[in-house]
CSV table of C-alpha atoms and ligand atoms in Angstrom, one decimal:
chain,number,residue,atom,x,y,z
A,1,MET,CA,-100.8,-72.3,33.6
A,2,GLU,CA,-100.5,-73.0,37.2
A,3,ILE,CA,-98.1,-71.3,39.5
A,4,LYS,CA,-96.8,-73.5,42.2
A,5,VAL,CA,-95.5,-71.9,45.3
A,6,VAL,CA,-91.8,-73.6,46.1
A,7,GLN,CA,-88.9,-72.9,48.7
A,8,ASP,CA,-86.2,-73.8,46.4
A,9,ALA,CA,-86.7,-72.7,42.7
A,10,LYS,CA,-83.2,-73.8,41.5
A,11,SER,CA,-84.0,-77.5,42.6
A,12,ILE,CA,-87.0,-77.8,40.0
A,13,GLU,CA,-86.2,-79.7,36.7
A,14,ALA,CA,-87.6,-76.8,34.6
A,15,ASP,CA,-86.9,-75.9,30.9
A,16,ILE,CA,-85.9,-72.4,32.2
A,17,LEU,CA,-84.6,-70.9,35.4
A,18,VAL,CA,-85.4,-67.1,35.3
A,19,VAL,CA,-82.9,-65.2,37.6
A,20,ASN,CA,-83.5,-61.3,38.1
A,21,GLN,CA,-80.9,-58.8,38.1
A,22,PHE,CA,-80.9,-55.4,39.1
A,23,GLU,CA,-78.7,-53.0,36.8
A,24,GLY,CA,-75.2,-53.1,37.6
A,25,GLU,CA,-75.5,-55.8,40.2
A,26,LYS,CA,-74.8,-59.6,40.5
A,27,THR,CA,-77.4,-62.1,40.6
A,28,SER,CA,-77.9,-65.0,42.8
A,29,ASN,CA,-76.8,-67.5,40.1
A,30,GLU,CA,-73.2,-68.1,39.5
A,31,LEU,CA,-73.9,-69.0,35.7
A,32,ALA,CA,-75.4,-66.0,35.1
A,33,ASN,CA,-72.7,-63.8,37.0
A,34,THR,CA,-69.9,-65.5,35.1
A,35,TYR,CA,-71.2,-65.7,31.7
A,36,ALA,CA,-73.7,-63.1,31.2
A,37,ILE,CA,-72.3,-60.4,33.4
A,38,GLU,CA,-68.6,-60.6,33.8
A,39,GLN,CA,-67.8,-62.2,30.1
A,40,ASP,CA,-70.6,-60.5,28.1
A,41,ASN,CA,-71.3,-57.5,30.0
A,42,PHE,CA,-74.9,-57.9,30.5
A,43,LYS,CA,-76.1,-54.7,32.3
A,44,GLY,CA,-79.5,-55.9,33.4
A,45,LYS,CA,-81.5,-52.8,32.3
A,46,PHE,CA,-85.2,-52.9,32.8
A,47,GLY,CA,-86.9,-55.7,30.6
A,48,GLU,CA,-83.7,-57.0,28.9
A,49,THR,CA,-83.3,-60.7,28.7
A,50,TYR,CA,-80.1,-62.9,28.5
A,51,LEU,CA,-80.3,-66.7,27.7
A,52,LEU,CA,-77.7,-69.2,28.9
A,53,PRO,CA,-77.6,-72.7,28.3
A,54,THR,CA,-76.7,-75.1,31.1
A,55,TYR,CA,-75.6,-78.1,29.0
A,56,GLY,CA,-77.1,-80.7,31.2
A,57,LYS,CA,-75.1,-79.5,34.2
A,58,GLU,CA,-78.1,-78.4,36.1
A,59,VAL,CA,-81.6,-79.7,36.7
A,60,TYR,CA,-82.8,-76.7,34.7
A,61,LYS,CA,-82.0,-76.5,31.0
A,62,LYS,CA,-81.6,-72.7,30.5
A,63,VAL,CA,-81.0,-69.8,32.3
A,64,LEU,CA,-82.8,-66.6,31.7
A,65,VAL,CA,-81.2,-63.5,33.2
A,66,LEU,CA,-84.1,-60.8,33.5
A,67,GLY,CA,-82.9,-57.5,33.8
A,68,LEU,CA,-84.8,-55.3,36.5
A,69,GLY,CA,-83.4,-51.9,36.2
A,70,LYS,CA,-81.9,-49.8,38.8
A,71,LYS,CA,-82.8,-51.1,42.2
A,72,GLU,CA,-83.7,-47.9,43.6
A,73,GLU,CA,-86.3,-47.2,40.7
A,74,PHE,CA,-87.9,-50.8,40.7
A,75,ASN,CA,-91.5,-51.1,42.1
A,76,PRO,CA,-94.5,-53.4,42.2
A,77,ASN,CA,-95.9,-52.1,38.9
A,78,LYS,CA,-92.5,-52.8,37.2
A,79,MET,CA,-92.6,-56.4,38.7
A,80,ARG,CA,-95.8,-57.3,36.8
A,81,GLU,CA,-93.9,-56.2,33.4
A,82,ALA,CA,-90.8,-57.9,34.3
A,83,VAL,CA,-92.6,-61.0,35.0
A,84,ALA,CA,-94.6,-60.8,31.7
A,85,LYS,CA,-91.4,-60.1,29.9
A,86,ALA,CA,-89.9,-63.4,31.1
A,87,ILE,CA,-92.9,-65.5,30.4
A,88,LYS,CA,-93.5,-64.0,26.8
A,89,LYS,CA,-89.6,-65.2,26.3
A,90,ALA,CA,-90.6,-68.6,27.6
A,91,MET,CA,-93.6,-68.7,25.2
A,92,GLN,CA,-91.5,-67.9,22.3
A,93,MET,CA,-89.2,-70.7,23.0
A,94,GLU,CA,-92.1,-73.2,24.0
A,95,ALA,CA,-90.9,-73.6,27.5
A,96,LYS,CA,-93.6,-75.6,29.4
A,97,LYS,CA,-91.9,-75.5,32.9
A,98,VAL,CA,-90.5,-72.2,34.2
A,99,SER,CA,-89.0,-71.6,37.4
A,100,PHE,CA,-88.1,-68.1,39.0
A,101,LEU,CA,-85.3,-67.6,41.5
A,102,LEU,CA,-86.1,-64.0,42.7
A,103,ASP,CA,-83.7,-62.3,45.0
A,104,GLY,CA,-83.0,-58.8,46.5
A,105,ILE,CA,-86.7,-57.7,45.8
A,106,GLU,CA,-87.9,-55.5,48.8
A,107,PHE,CA,-91.5,-56.1,48.8
A,108,ASP,CA,-93.8,-58.8,48.8
A,109,TYR,CA,-94.2,-59.5,45.1
A,110,SER,CA,-96.6,-62.3,45.0
A,111,GLU,CA,-99.6,-60.5,43.8
A,112,GLN,CA,-97.8,-58.6,41.0
A,113,PHE,CA,-95.8,-61.9,40.1
A,114,THR,CA,-99.2,-63.6,39.9
A,115,MET,CA,-100.9,-61.0,37.7
A,116,GLY,CA,-97.8,-60.3,35.5
A,117,ALA,CA,-97.6,-63.9,34.8
A,118,TYR,CA,-101.2,-64.5,33.9
A,119,ILE,CA,-101.6,-61.6,31.8
A,120,ALA,CA,-98.6,-62.4,29.6
A,121,ASP,CA,-99.7,-66.0,29.2
A,122,TYR,CA,-102.9,-65.1,27.5
A,123,THR,CA,-103.6,-66.1,23.8
A,124,PHE,CA,-106.7,-65.6,21.6
A,125,ASP,CA,-106.5,-68.3,19.0
A,126,LYS,CA,-109.8,-70.1,19.1
A,127,TYR,CA,-110.5,-69.4,15.6
A,128,LYS,CA,-107.2,-70.4,14.3
A,129,SER,CA,-107.1,-73.8,12.8
A,130,GLU,CA,-103.2,-74.4,13.5
A,131,LYS,CA,-102.9,-73.3,17.4
A,132,LYS,CA,-99.6,-72.8,18.8
A,133,ASP,CA,-98.9,-74.8,21.9
A,134,ASN,CA,-97.0,-71.9,23.4
A,135,LYS,CA,-98.4,-71.5,26.7
A,136,VAL,CA,-96.4,-72.2,29.8
A,137,GLN,CA,-97.9,-74.8,31.9
A,138,GLU,CA,-96.1,-74.7,35.1
A,139,VAL,CA,-94.4,-71.8,37.0
A,140,TYR,CA,-92.5,-72.3,40.3
A,141,VAL,CA,-91.7,-69.3,42.5
A,142,GLN,CA,-91.2,-68.7,46.2
A,143,ALA,CA,-94.4,-66.5,47.1
A,144,ASN,CA,-97.0,-66.2,49.4
A,145,ALA,CA,-99.5,-69.0,48.7
A,146,ASP,CA,-102.7,-67.1,49.9
A,147,ILE,CA,-101.9,-64.1,48.1
A,148,VAL,CA,-101.0,-66.1,44.9
A,149,LYS,CA,-104.4,-67.9,44.9
A,150,LYS,CA,-106.4,-64.6,45.3
A,151,ALA,CA,-104.4,-62.9,42.3
A,152,GLU,CA,-105.2,-66.3,40.3
A,153,LYS,CA,-108.8,-65.6,40.6
A,154,ILE,CA,-108.7,-62.1,39.5
A,155,ALA,CA,-106.4,-63.2,36.8
A,156,GLU,CA,-109.0,-65.7,35.7
A,157,ALA,CA,-111.9,-63.1,35.6
A,158,MET,CA,-109.5,-60.8,33.6
A,159,ALA,CA,-109.1,-63.5,31.0
A,160,PHE,CA,-112.7,-64.2,31.0
A,161,ALA,CA,-113.4,-60.5,30.2
A,162,ARG,CA,-110.7,-60.5,27.5
A,163,ASN,CA,-112.1,-63.4,25.9
A,164,LEU,CA,-115.5,-61.9,25.6
A,165,ALA,CA,-114.2,-58.7,24.4
A,166,ASN,CA,-112.1,-60.4,21.8
A,167,GLU,CA,-114.9,-62.6,20.6
A,168,PRO,CA,-116.5,-61.1,17.3
A,169,ALA,CA,-119.5,-59.2,17.2
A,170,GLN,CA,-121.3,-61.9,15.2
A,171,PHE,CA,-121.0,-64.3,18.3
A,172,ALA,CA,-120.8,-61.7,21.4
A,173,THR,CA,-124.5,-60.7,20.6
A,174,PRO,CA,-126.8,-59.2,23.3
A,175,SER,CA,-128.4,-62.5,23.7
A,176,GLU,CA,-125.1,-64.3,24.3
A,177,LEU,CA,-124.2,-61.7,26.9
A,178,ALA,CA,-127.3,-62.4,28.7
A,179,SER,CA,-127.1,-66.2,28.5
A,180,ILE,CA,-123.5,-65.9,29.7
A,181,ALA,CA,-124.7,-63.8,32.4
A,182,CYS,CA,-127.6,-66.5,33.3
A,183,ASP,CA,-124.9,-69.2,33.3
A,184,LEU,CA,-122.8,-67.3,36.2
A,185,GLY,CA,-125.0,-68.9,39.0
A,186,LEU,CA,-126.3,-65.7,40.4
A,187,GLU,CA,-129.6,-64.3,40.6
A,188,THR,CA,-130.1,-62.7,37.2
A,189,ILE,CA,-132.8,-61.1,35.3
A,190,VAL,CA,-132.9,-60.4,31.7
A,191,TYR,CA,-135.4,-57.8,30.3
A,192,ASN,CA,-136.2,-58.4,26.8
A,193,ARG,CA,-137.3,-55.2,24.6
A,194,GLU,CA,-140.9,-55.4,25.7
A,195,GLU,CA,-139.9,-55.3,29.4
A,196,CYS,CA,-137.5,-52.4,28.8
A,197,GLU,CA,-140.6,-50.6,27.0
A,198,LYS,CA,-142.7,-51.1,30.1
A,199,MET,CA,-139.8,-49.8,32.4
A,200,GLY,CA,-139.5,-46.6,30.0
A,201,MET,CA,-136.3,-47.0,28.7
A,202,GLY,CA,-136.6,-45.1,25.7
A,203,ALA,CA,-133.1,-44.2,25.2
A,204,PHE,CA,-131.6,-47.6,25.2
A,205,LEU,CA,-134.3,-48.9,23.1
A,206,ALA,CA,-133.7,-46.2,20.6
A,207,VAL,CA,-130.2,-47.3,20.1
A,208,ALA,CA,-131.2,-50.8,19.6
A,209,ARG,CA,-133.8,-50.2,16.9
A,210,GLY,CA,-131.5,-50.2,14.0
A,211,SER,CA,-130.4,-53.9,14.5
A,212,SER,CA,-131.9,-57.1,14.1
A,213,GLN,CA,-130.4,-58.1,17.4
A,214,GLU,CA,-132.8,-58.0,20.1
A,215,PRO,CA,-131.7,-55.8,23.0
A,216,LYS,CA,-131.1,-57.3,26.5
A,217,PHE,CA,-131.1,-55.5,29.6
A,218,ILE,CA,-129.2,-57.9,32.1
A,219,HIS,CA,-129.1,-57.4,36.0
A,220,MET,CA,-127.0,-59.8,38.1
A,221,LYS,CA,-127.0,-59.7,41.8
A,222,TYR,CA,-124.4,-61.1,44.3
A,223,GLN,CA,-126.2,-60.7,47.8
A,224,VAL,CA,-125.1,-61.5,51.4
A,225,ASP,CA,-126.7,-61.0,54.8
A,226,ASN,CA,-126.2,-57.5,56.3
A,227,PRO,CA,-124.0,-56.2,53.7
A,228,LYS,CA,-121.5,-53.6,54.7
A,229,LYS,CA,-122.4,-51.8,51.5
A,230,LYS,CA,-124.4,-52.0,48.3
A,231,ILE,CA,-122.6,-51.2,44.9
A,232,ALA,CA,-124.2,-51.2,41.4
A,233,ILE,CA,-121.5,-51.9,38.5
A,234,ILE,CA,-122.6,-50.8,35.1
A,235,GLY,CA,-120.9,-51.8,32.0
A,236,LYS,CA,-121.6,-50.3,28.5
A,237,GLY,CA,-122.6,-53.1,26.2
A,238,ILE,CA,-122.9,-52.1,22.7
A,239,THR,CA,-121.9,-55.5,21.0
A,240,PHE,CA,-121.2,-53.6,18.0
A,241,ASP,CA,-120.9,-49.8,17.3
A,242,SER,CA,-121.1,-49.1,13.5
A,243,GLY,CA,-122.1,-45.4,14.5
A,244,GLY,CA,-125.8,-46.1,13.3
A,245,LEU,CA,-126.9,-43.6,10.6
A,246,ASP,CA,-124.0,-41.4,11.5
A,247,ILE,CA,-122.1,-44.1,10.2
A,248,LYS,CA,-118.3,-44.5,11.0
A,249,PRO,CA,-115.6,-44.5,8.6
A,250,PRO,CA,-114.0,-48.0,8.2
A,251,SER,CA,-110.8,-47.5,10.2
A,252,SER,CA,-113.1,-46.3,13.2
A,253,MET,CA,-115.5,-49.1,12.8
A,254,LEU,CA,-112.7,-52.0,12.5
A,255,THR,CA,-112.5,-52.7,16.2
A,256,MET,CA,-116.0,-51.7,17.5
A,257,LYS,CA,-116.7,-55.3,18.6
A,258,ASP,CA,-114.9,-53.9,21.6
A,259,ASP,CA,-117.7,-51.8,22.4
A,260,MET,CA,-118.8,-54.1,24.9
A,261,SER,CA,-115.5,-54.4,26.9
A,262,ALA,CA,-117.0,-52.8,29.8
A,263,ALA,CA,-119.7,-55.2,29.8
A,264,ALA,CA,-117.2,-57.9,29.6
A,265,CYS,CA,-115.5,-56.2,32.5
A,266,VAL,CA,-118.8,-56.6,34.6
A,267,LEU,CA,-119.4,-59.9,33.7
A,268,GLY,CA,-115.9,-61.0,34.5
A,269,VAL,CA,-116.0,-59.4,38.0
A,270,MET,CA,-119.5,-61.1,38.7
A,271,SER,CA,-117.9,-64.5,37.2
A,272,ILE,CA,-115.7,-64.7,40.3
A,273,ILE,CA,-117.3,-62.8,43.0
A,274,ARG,CA,-119.0,-65.6,44.8
A,275,GLU,CA,-115.6,-67.3,45.5
A,276,PHE,CA,-114.2,-64.4,47.3
A,277,HIS,CA,-117.5,-64.1,49.7
A,278,PRO,CA,-117.2,-60.4,50.1
A,279,GLN,CA,-119.7,-58.7,52.6
A,280,VAL,CA,-121.0,-56.3,49.9
A,281,GLU,CA,-124.0,-56.6,47.8
A,282,VAL,CA,-123.0,-56.1,44.1
A,283,HIS,CA,-125.3,-55.5,41.3
A,284,GLY,CA,-123.9,-55.9,37.8
A,285,ILE,CA,-126.1,-54.2,35.2
A,286,ILE,CA,-125.6,-54.2,31.3
A,287,ALA,CA,-127.8,-52.6,28.6
A,288,ALA,CA,-126.8,-54.7,25.9
A,289,CYS,CA,-127.6,-54.0,22.1
A,290,GLU,CA,-126.1,-53.2,18.7
A,291,ASN,CA,-125.9,-49.8,17.1
A,292,MET,CA,-126.7,-50.3,13.6
A,293,PRO,CA,-128.1,-48.3,10.7
A,294,GLY,CA,-131.0,-50.5,9.7
A,295,CYS,CA,-134.2,-49.6,8.4
A,296,SER,CA,-135.9,-49.0,11.6
A,297,ALA,CA,-132.8,-47.2,13.0
A,298,TYR,CA,-133.3,-44.1,15.4
A,299,LYS,CA,-132.3,-40.9,13.6
A,300,PRO,CA,-130.8,-37.6,14.0
A,301,GLY,CA,-133.4,-35.3,15.2
A,302,ASP,CA,-135.3,-38.1,17.0
A,303,ILE,CA,-136.5,-36.8,20.7
A,304,LEU,CA,-136.1,-39.8,23.2
A,305,THR,CA,-137.4,-40.2,26.6
A,306,ALA,CA,-135.4,-41.9,29.1
A,307,LYS,CA,-136.6,-43.8,32.0
A,308,ASN,CA,-136.5,-40.8,34.5
A,309,GLY,CA,-138.6,-38.8,31.9
A,310,LYS,CA,-135.9,-36.5,30.7
A,311,THR,CA,-135.8,-35.8,26.8
A,312,ILE,CA,-132.8,-36.1,24.6
A,313,GLU,CA,-132.8,-34.9,21.1
A,314,VAL,CA,-130.3,-37.3,19.0
A,315,ASP,CA,-127.8,-34.8,17.7
A,316,ASN,CA,-125.7,-37.9,16.8
A,317,THR,CA,-126.5,-41.6,16.6
A,318,ASP,CA,-122.7,-42.3,17.2
A,319,ALA,CA,-123.0,-41.2,20.8
A,320,GLU,CA,-125.0,-44.2,21.5
A,321,GLY,CA,-123.3,-45.4,24.7
A,322,ARG,CA,-124.7,-42.5,26.7
A,323,LEU,CA,-127.9,-43.2,25.7
A,324,THR,CA,-128.0,-46.7,26.9
A,325,LEU,CA,-126.0,-45.7,30.1
A,326,ALA,CA,-128.8,-43.0,30.8
A,327,ASP,CA,-131.4,-45.8,31.2
A,328,ALA,CA,-129.1,-48.1,33.1
A,329,LEU,CA,-128.0,-45.5,35.7
A,330,CYS,CA,-131.9,-44.6,36.3
A,331,TYR,CA,-132.4,-48.2,36.8
A,332,ALA,CA,-129.2,-48.6,38.9
A,333,CYS,CA,-130.4,-45.6,40.9
A,334,GLU,CA,-133.6,-47.1,41.9
A,335,LEU,CA,-132.0,-49.9,43.6
A,336,GLY,CA,-131.1,-48.4,46.7
A,337,VAL,CA,-127.6,-48.9,46.6
A,338,ASP,CA,-124.8,-46.8,48.0
A,339,GLU,CA,-122.6,-46.4,45.0
A,340,VAL,CA,-123.1,-46.6,41.4
A,341,ILE,CA,-119.6,-47.1,39.0
A,342,ASP,CA,-120.2,-47.2,35.5
A,343,LEU,CA,-117.5,-48.0,33.0
A,344,ALA,CA,-117.6,-47.4,29.4
A,345,THR,CA,-115.7,-47.4,26.1
A,346,LEU,CA,-117.6,-44.1,25.8
A,347,THR,CA,-115.4,-41.6,24.0
A,348,GLY,CA,-112.7,-41.3,21.6
A,349,ALA,CA,-111.9,-37.9,23.1
A,350,CYS,CA,-111.1,-39.7,26.3
A,351,MET,CA,-108.4,-41.4,24.5
A,352,VAL,CA,-107.1,-38.7,22.8
A,353,ALA,CA,-106.7,-36.9,26.3
A,354,LEU,CA,-105.1,-39.8,28.1
A,355,GLY,CA,-103.8,-42.2,25.7
A,356,THR,CA,-103.9,-46.0,26.0
A,357,ASN,CA,-102.2,-46.4,29.6
A,358,ALA,CA,-104.7,-44.5,31.6
A,359,SER,CA,-108.6,-44.4,31.9
A,360,GLY,CA,-110.8,-41.3,32.6
A,361,ILE,CA,-112.5,-41.0,35.7
A,362,MET,CA,-115.4,-38.6,36.9
A,363,GLY,CA,-117.9,-38.4,39.1
A,364,ASN,CA,-120.0,-36.6,42.0
A,365,ASP,CA,-118.1,-37.9,45.2
A,366,GLU,CA,-114.6,-37.1,45.5
A,367,THR,CA,-113.8,-40.0,48.1
A,368,LEU,CA,-115.0,-42.6,45.8
A,369,ILE,CA,-113.2,-41.1,43.0
A,370,LYS,CA,-110.0,-41.1,45.0
A,371,ASN,CA,-110.5,-44.4,46.5
A,372,LEU,CA,-111.1,-45.9,42.8
A,373,ILE,CA,-108.1,-44.0,41.5
A,374,ASP,CA,-105.9,-45.5,44.6
A,375,THR,CA,-107.1,-48.9,44.0
A,376,ALA,CA,-106.4,-48.9,40.2
A,377,GLU,CA,-102.9,-47.5,41.1
A,378,ARG,CA,-102.2,-50.3,43.4
A,379,ASN,CA,-103.3,-52.9,40.8
A,380,GLY,CA,-101.6,-52.2,37.8
A,381,GLU,CA,-104.2,-49.8,36.3
A,382,ARG,CA,-104.4,-45.9,35.8
A,383,PHE,CA,-107.5,-44.0,36.2
A,384,TRP,CA,-107.0,-40.1,35.8
A,385,GLN,CA,-109.6,-37.6,37.0
A,386,LEU,CA,-111.2,-35.4,34.4
A,387,PRO,CA,-113.6,-32.5,35.3
A,388,LEU,CA,-117.5,-32.3,35.3
A,389,TRP,CA,-117.9,-28.6,35.4
A,390,ASP,CA,-121.4,-27.2,34.7
A,391,GLU,CA,-120.0,-25.1,31.6
A,392,TYR,CA,-119.7,-28.6,29.9
A,393,PHE,CA,-123.2,-28.8,29.7
A,394,ASP,CA,-123.6,-25.4,27.6
A,395,SER,CA,-123.0,-27.4,24.1
A,396,LEU,CA,-125.5,-30.1,25.2
A,397,LYS,CA,-128.4,-27.5,25.5
A,398,SER,CA,-131.2,-28.3,23.1
A,399,ASP,CA,-133.8,-25.9,21.6
A,400,VAL,CA,-136.7,-29.0,21.6
A,401,ALA,CA,-135.7,-31.2,24.4
A,402,ASP,CA,-134.1,-31.4,27.8
A,403,MET,CA,-130.7,-32.1,26.2
A,404,LYS,CA,-129.1,-33.3,23.1
A,405,ASN,CA,-126.6,-36.3,23.2
A,406,THR,CA,-123.7,-34.4,21.9
A,407,GLY,CA,-122.5,-31.0,21.5
A,408,SER,CA,-119.2,-29.5,20.9
A,409,ARG,CA,-116.2,-31.6,19.9
A,410,TRP,CA,-114.1,-30.0,22.5
A,411,GLY,CA,-113.8,-31.7,26.0
A,412,GLY,CA,-115.8,-34.7,24.9
A,413,ALA,CA,-114.9,-37.1,27.5
A,414,SER,CA,-116.3,-34.4,29.9
A,415,THR,CA,-119.3,-33.6,27.9
A,416,ALA,CA,-120.4,-37.3,28.0
A,417,GLY,CA,-119.9,-37.3,31.7
A,418,VAL,CA,-122.0,-34.3,32.4
A,419,PHE,CA,-124.7,-35.9,30.1
A,420,LEU,CA,-124.5,-39.0,32.2
A,421,GLN,CA,-125.0,-37.1,35.5
A,422,LYS,CA,-128.2,-36.1,34.5
A,423,PHE,CA,-129.6,-39.6,35.0
A,424,VAL,CA,-127.9,-39.9,38.4
A,425,LYS,CA,-129.9,-39.2,41.6
A,426,ASP,CA,-129.2,-39.5,45.3
A,427,VAL,CA,-126.2,-41.8,44.9
A,428,LYS,CA,-122.5,-41.7,45.0
A,429,TRP,CA,-121.4,-41.9,41.3
A,430,ALA,CA,-118.5,-42.7,39.4
A,431,HIS,CA,-117.8,-43.0,35.6
A,432,ILE,CA,-114.9,-44.7,34.1
A,433,ASP,CA,-114.0,-43.8,30.4
A,434,ILE,CA,-112.1,-47.1,29.3
A,435,ALA,CA,-112.0,-46.2,25.5
A,436,GLY,CA,-108.2,-45.8,25.5
A,437,THR,CA,-107.5,-48.8,27.8
A,438,ALA,CA,-110.0,-51.5,26.9
A,439,PHE,CA,-108.6,-52.6,23.5
A,440,LEU,CA,-105.0,-52.2,22.0
A,441,ASP,CA,-104.1,-52.1,18.5
A,442,LYS,CA,-100.5,-52.9,19.3
A,443,PRO,CA,-98.8,-54.9,22.4
A,444,GLN,CA,-98.3,-52.7,25.4
A,445,LYS,CA,-96.4,-53.6,28.7
A,446,GLU,CA,-97.9,-57.2,29.8
A,447,PHE,CA,-100.6,-57.3,27.2
A,448,ILE,CA,-100.9,-58.6,23.6
A,449,LYS,CA,-103.0,-56.6,21.2
A,450,GLY,CA,-106.8,-56.8,21.5
A,451,ALA,CA,-108.8,-56.7,24.8
A,452,THR,CA,-107.2,-56.0,28.1
A,453,GLY,CA,-110.0,-56.7,30.8
A,454,ALA,CA,-109.8,-53.1,31.7
A,455,GLY,CA,-111.2,-52.4,34.9
A,456,VAL,CA,-111.5,-55.9,36.3
A,457,ARG,CA,-108.6,-55.6,38.6
A,458,THR,CA,-109.7,-52.5,40.2
A,459,LEU,CA,-113.4,-53.3,40.5
A,460,LEU,CA,-112.7,-56.6,42.1
A,461,ASN,CA,-109.9,-55.3,44.3
A,462,TYR,CA,-112.2,-52.2,45.2
A,463,ILE,CA,-115.0,-54.5,46.4
A,464,LEU,CA,-112.6,-56.8,48.2
A,465,GLU,CA,-111.4,-53.9,50.1
A,466,GLN,CA,-114.7,-52.6,51.3
Y,501,BES,N1,-117.6,-46.5,21.0
Y,501,BES,C1,-117.4,-45.1,20.7
Y,501,BES,C2,-116.1,-44.5,21.6
Y,501,BES,C3,-114.8,-45.2,21.2
Y,501,BES,C4,-113.9,-44.7,20.3
Y,501,BES,C5,-114.1,-46.4,21.9
Y,501,BES,C6,-112.7,-45.1,20.0
Y,501,BES,C7,-113.3,-47.0,21.6
Y,501,BES,C8,-112.4,-46.4,20.6
Y,501,BES,C9,-118.3,-44.2,21.1
Y,501,BES,O1,-119.7,-44.7,21.1
Y,501,BES,C10,-118.5,-43.0,20.0
Y,501,BES,O2,-118.6,-43.4,18.9
Y,501,BES,N2,-118.2,-41.8,20.5
Y,501,BES,C11,-118.1,-40.8,19.6
Y,501,BES,C12,-118.8,-39.7,20.3
Y,501,BES,C13,-119.0,-38.4,19.3
Y,501,BES,C14,-120.1,-38.9,18.2
Y,501,BES,C15,-119.5,-37.2,20.3
Y,501,BES,C16,-116.7,-40.3,19.4
Y,501,BES,O3,-115.8,-40.4,20.4
Y,501,BES,O4,-116.2,-40.1,18.5
Y,502,MN,MN1,-120.5,-44.8,19.0
Y,503,ZN,ZN1,-119.9,-46.8,21.2
């Protein structure tokens, strides 16, 4: 899809001209006003659409009236969703050229328009032998060309992340993630099993032991002279989470190829970062491995030593993400960065607490957390802060080691958070649990089912705002 900025959308020979309608109001198109609104009483409720033929009397073949709901309730976030509705409709109709005549919207919608259109135009059909030719090719709209360009790049990074997270675990292996990272044109180091051993990453390596796939610890660097700030972003990279010896039931395992969604997010961000030239140093870090119950698998009761020397009693092999992140956090804290932000499909508990529209955020610095929440909100994602009170550590106390990797069922997202905190030293840190938001089991707003690219928009915008 390509978005073309034009002055006069109705002069385009499009398959569809989309015109917007606020609830109970007229549109700027006579056909829509006469036939949809006056004759057929179309109301323009949010997300509703009405299709009209033009019988060759106009340069565009059809008019799609797009309901935006009550004008006073309309906002930038709704813009993305509304545009997505129109694009989805166009895809159903296999329309290739779609022009938008937008009128009466009281904010600069360029960014939301672009994101909504690209998110909706996404399909994952590379393994279908018969592919539907339903993508929209050209979109015409009056908008700010610079903002459209910027949003296009962010949308591209999101699609990159979605493709990776949708990729089956048989292909998206730790080695594959490493080779993708190496192809991004950044300075990248990949540590293999032996090198991780030398660095003392006993927690990460324990998780990897049950799989025949070699673990890869990936470190990508975007560097500039005199950076304003140094940030490390870490993405959980479990390429498949079977649960290990504490094996998951089939229904819970079904989507566990998505347990590297956060790694996909970090790769997505790093894939595009150079094009924006931000004056910020950014480190992208992924501890990639599979959690499998092979004959060398780590076992409940094992005691692991993380990179910082802390010992962990394995209480449940399915709480593997925090073990891999423990070593990744230690590694990131040694880089001398100002901020460490980790993302992870970490806990079912976070999904239970917040659902599939919001990610949980925790950390040790209220300003960092608040800034990330604000950036998310402005860019169509939702982060909600969860507490990291000391009491959550009570259930992680171990009789034989410094801590266990799981404790009580209750407050699972925060328990995971306080566990991670034990591996954070002298740095501002935020942890984002994307278990609920990274992978959808049914369509939601602009998204089809499957990977959403959670975190990409927020992280990129956060970096660009520094
Ligand atoms: N990858 C899962 C978390 C998850 C669950 C992500 C559902 C996406 C959707 C994680 O490794 C896990 O298994 N967590 C356990 C932790 C438990 C053993 C303390 C969980 O949430 O059940
Ligand atoms: Mn698990
Ligand atoms: Zn997991």
